[in-house]
Coordinates of C-alpha atoms in Angstrom, one line a residue:
X1 CA 242.1 231.4 138.5
X2 CA 238.7 232.9 139.3
X3 CA 237.5 236.3 140.2
X4 CA 238.7 236.3 143.8
X5 CA 242.2 235.0 143.4
X6 CA 245.1 237.1 142.4
X7 CA 247.5 235.7 139.7
X8 CA 250.6 236.2 141.7
X9 CA 249.2 234.1 144.6
X10 CA 247.9 231.5 142.1
X11 CA 251.3 231.1 140.3
X12 CA 253.2 231.0 143.6
X13 CA 251.4 227.7 144.3
X14 CA 253.1 226.2 141.2
X15 CA 256.4 228.1 141.3
X16 CA 257.0 228.3 145.1
X17 CA 260.7 229.2 144.8
X18 CA 260.1 232.5 143.0
X19 CA 263.1 234.7 143.7
X20 CA 262.7 238.4 143.6
X21 CA 265.1 240.5 141.6
X22 CA 265.8 243.9 140.2
X23 CA 263.6 246.0 137.9
X24 CA 265.6 247.8 135.2
X25 CA 264.6 250.2 132.5
X26 CA 265.3 248.4 129.2
X27 CA 266.3 251.6 127.4
X28 CA 268.4 253.5 129.9
X29 CA 269.6 250.7 132.1
X30 CA 268.4 252.5 135.2
X31 CA 268.0 250.1 138.1
X32 CA 264.9 251.1 140.2
X33 CA 266.6 251.1 143.6
X34 CA 264.6 249.5 146.5
X35 CA 262.0 248.1 144.0
X36 CA 262.1 244.4 143.2
X37 CA 259.9 242.1 141.2
X38 CA 258.2 239.2 143.0
X39 CA 259.5 236.4 140.7
X40 CA 259.7 236.5 136.9
X41 CA 257.0 233.9 136.6
X42 CA 254.5 236.4 138.0
X43 CA 254.8 238.7 135.0
X44 CA 254.0 238.6 131.3
X45 CA 255.2 240.7 128.3
X46 CA 253.2 244.0 128.1
X47 CA 251.8 243.8 131.6
X48 CA 251.6 247.1 133.4
X49 CA 254.0 247.4 136.4
X50 CA 253.7 249.9 139.2
X51 CA 256.8 251.2 140.8
X52 CA 256.4 253.6 143.7
X53 CA 257.6 257.1 143.1
X54 CA 257.7 256.7 139.3
X55 CA 255.0 258.8 137.6
X56 CA 255.3 257.2 134.1
X57 CA 253.3 254.0 133.4
X58 CA 255.7 251.1 133.0
X59 CA 255.3 247.9 131.2
X60 CA 257.1 244.6 131.1
X61 CA 259.4 244.8 128.0
X62 CA 261.5 241.7 128.6
X63 CA 262.6 239.2 131.2
X64 CA 266.4 238.7 131.7
X65 CA 266.6 235.1 133.1
X66 CA 270.4 235.2 133.4
X67 CA 270.2 238.3 135.8
X68 CA 266.8 237.4 137.2
X69 CA 265.8 241.0 136.1
X70 CA 262.5 242.4 135.0
X71 CA 263.2 244.9 132.2
X72 CA 260.5 247.6 131.9
X73 CA 259.6 250.1 129.2
X74 CA 257.7 253.4 129.5
X75 CA 255.4 253.3 126.5
X76 CA 253.1 250.8 124.9
X77 CA 254.5 251.5 121.4
X78 CA 258.0 250.3 122.5
X79 CA 259.5 247.9 119.9
X80 CA 260.1 245.2 122.5
X81 CA 256.3 244.8 122.9
X82 CA 255.5 244.3 119.2
X83 CA 256.5 241.7 116.7
X84 CA 255.6 240.6 113.2
X85 CA 257.3 237.2 113.6
X86 CA 256.4 234.3 115.9
X87 CA 257.6 230.8 116.4
X88 CA 255.2 228.0 117.0
X89 CA 255.6 224.3 117.8
X90 CA 255.8 221.9 114.9
X91 CA 252.4 220.4 114.1
X92 CA 252.3 218.2 111.0
X93 CA 248.5 218.3 110.8
X94 CA 248.5 222.1 110.9
X95 CA 251.3 222.6 108.3
X96 CA 249.5 220.2 105.9
X97 CA 246.2 222.1 106.4
X98 CA 247.9 225.5 105.8
X99 CA 249.3 224.4 102.4
X100 CA 245.7 224.2 101.1
X101 CA 245.0 227.9 101.5
X102 CA 246.4 231.0 99.7
X103 CA 245.0 233.6 102.2
X104 CA 245.6 232.9 105.9
X105 CA 245.1 235.0 109.0
X106 CA 246.6 234.5 112.4
X107 CA 245.1 235.5 115.7
X108 CA 247.2 235.5 118.9
X109 CA 244.6 236.4 121.6
X110 CA 240.9 235.9 121.8
X111 CA 240.5 239.7 121.8
X112 CA 242.3 239.9 118.5
X113 CA 239.2 239.3 116.4
X114 CA 240.6 240.5 113.1
X115 CA 244.0 238.8 113.2
X116 CA 246.9 239.6 111.1
X117 CA 247.4 238.3 107.5
X118 CA 250.1 235.7 107.2
X119 CA 252.9 236.8 104.9
X120 CA 255.1 233.6 105.2
X121 CA 255.3 230.3 107.0
X122 CA 258.6 228.5 107.1
X123 CA 259.1 225.0 108.6
X124 CA 262.3 224.9 110.5
X125 CA 263.9 221.7 112.0
X126 CA 262.5 222.3 115.5
X127 CA 259.7 224.8 115.0
X128 CA 257.7 226.8 112.5
X129 CA 258.4 230.5 111.8
X130 CA 255.3 232.6 111.0
X131 CA 255.8 236.1 109.5
X132 CA 252.8 238.4 109.7
X133 CA 251.9 241.5 107.7
X134 CA 251.0 243.5 110.8
X135 CA 252.9 243.6 114.1
X136 CA 251.0 242.0 117.1
X137 CA 251.2 243.2 120.7
X138 CA 253.2 241.1 123.1
X139 CA 253.1 237.6 121.7
X140 CA 254.3 235.4 124.5
X141 CA 255.6 231.8 124.8
X142 CA 252.7 229.6 125.9
X143 CA 250.0 231.6 124.1
X144 CA 248.3 230.0 121.1
X145 CA 248.5 231.2 117.5
X146 CA 245.2 230.3 115.7
X147 CA 245.0 230.2 111.9
X148 CA 242.0 231.2 109.8
X149 CA 241.4 230.9 106.1
X150 CA 239.1 232.8 103.8
X151 CA 235.9 230.9 103.2
X152 CA 233.2 232.2 100.8
X153 CA 230.7 229.9 102.5
X154 CA 231.3 231.2 106.1
X155 CA 228.7 233.6 107.6
X156 CA 229.6 237.3 107.7
X157 CA 229.5 237.1 111.6
X158 CA 232.8 235.3 111.6
X159 CA 234.3 237.6 109.0
X160 CA 234.1 235.0 106.2
X161 CA 236.9 232.8 107.8
X162 CA 237.1 229.3 109.0
X163 CA 239.5 228.1 111.8
X164 CA 241.9 225.6 110.4
X165 CA 244.0 225.0 113.5
X166 CA 246.5 226.4 115.9
X167 CA 249.7 225.8 117.8
X168 CA 251.5 227.0 120.9
X169 CA 253.9 229.9 120.6
X170 CA 257.5 229.0 121.6
X171 CA 260.6 231.1 121.9

């Protein structure tokens, strides 16, 4: 996107028919009158949203595609923003590699250096379920889950872990 371009302008080039819709408080159902989102594709889970006249900080908690509504929450610790389960695309090479390690970690974002320890991986017919020991903030479809295994030969700079692969998060 670059430093000078705004995300909403960038995404509008690829999704030109973005239709604005209501902004609704996920908990109370309050519809913020006279405030509309600029197309659901312009927002991501956990993103800060400014609504004129509202003093609280608001964050994208969910997208309601059926109603074309942006559902917002008023705190970062809201349960809709955190999850200890993700679904990733089936990747035979990754699932075969994962079987070789007893201690795995999963990182969702590049800023998540530590990652969360993997509690369970279950291959489903159309995807893979990954259960984590810790909740992660706002895992979104399209992001990548990257898996690391303990390695006694790895340098301490990379926390004694080696990257064994990754897959795209799906809903």
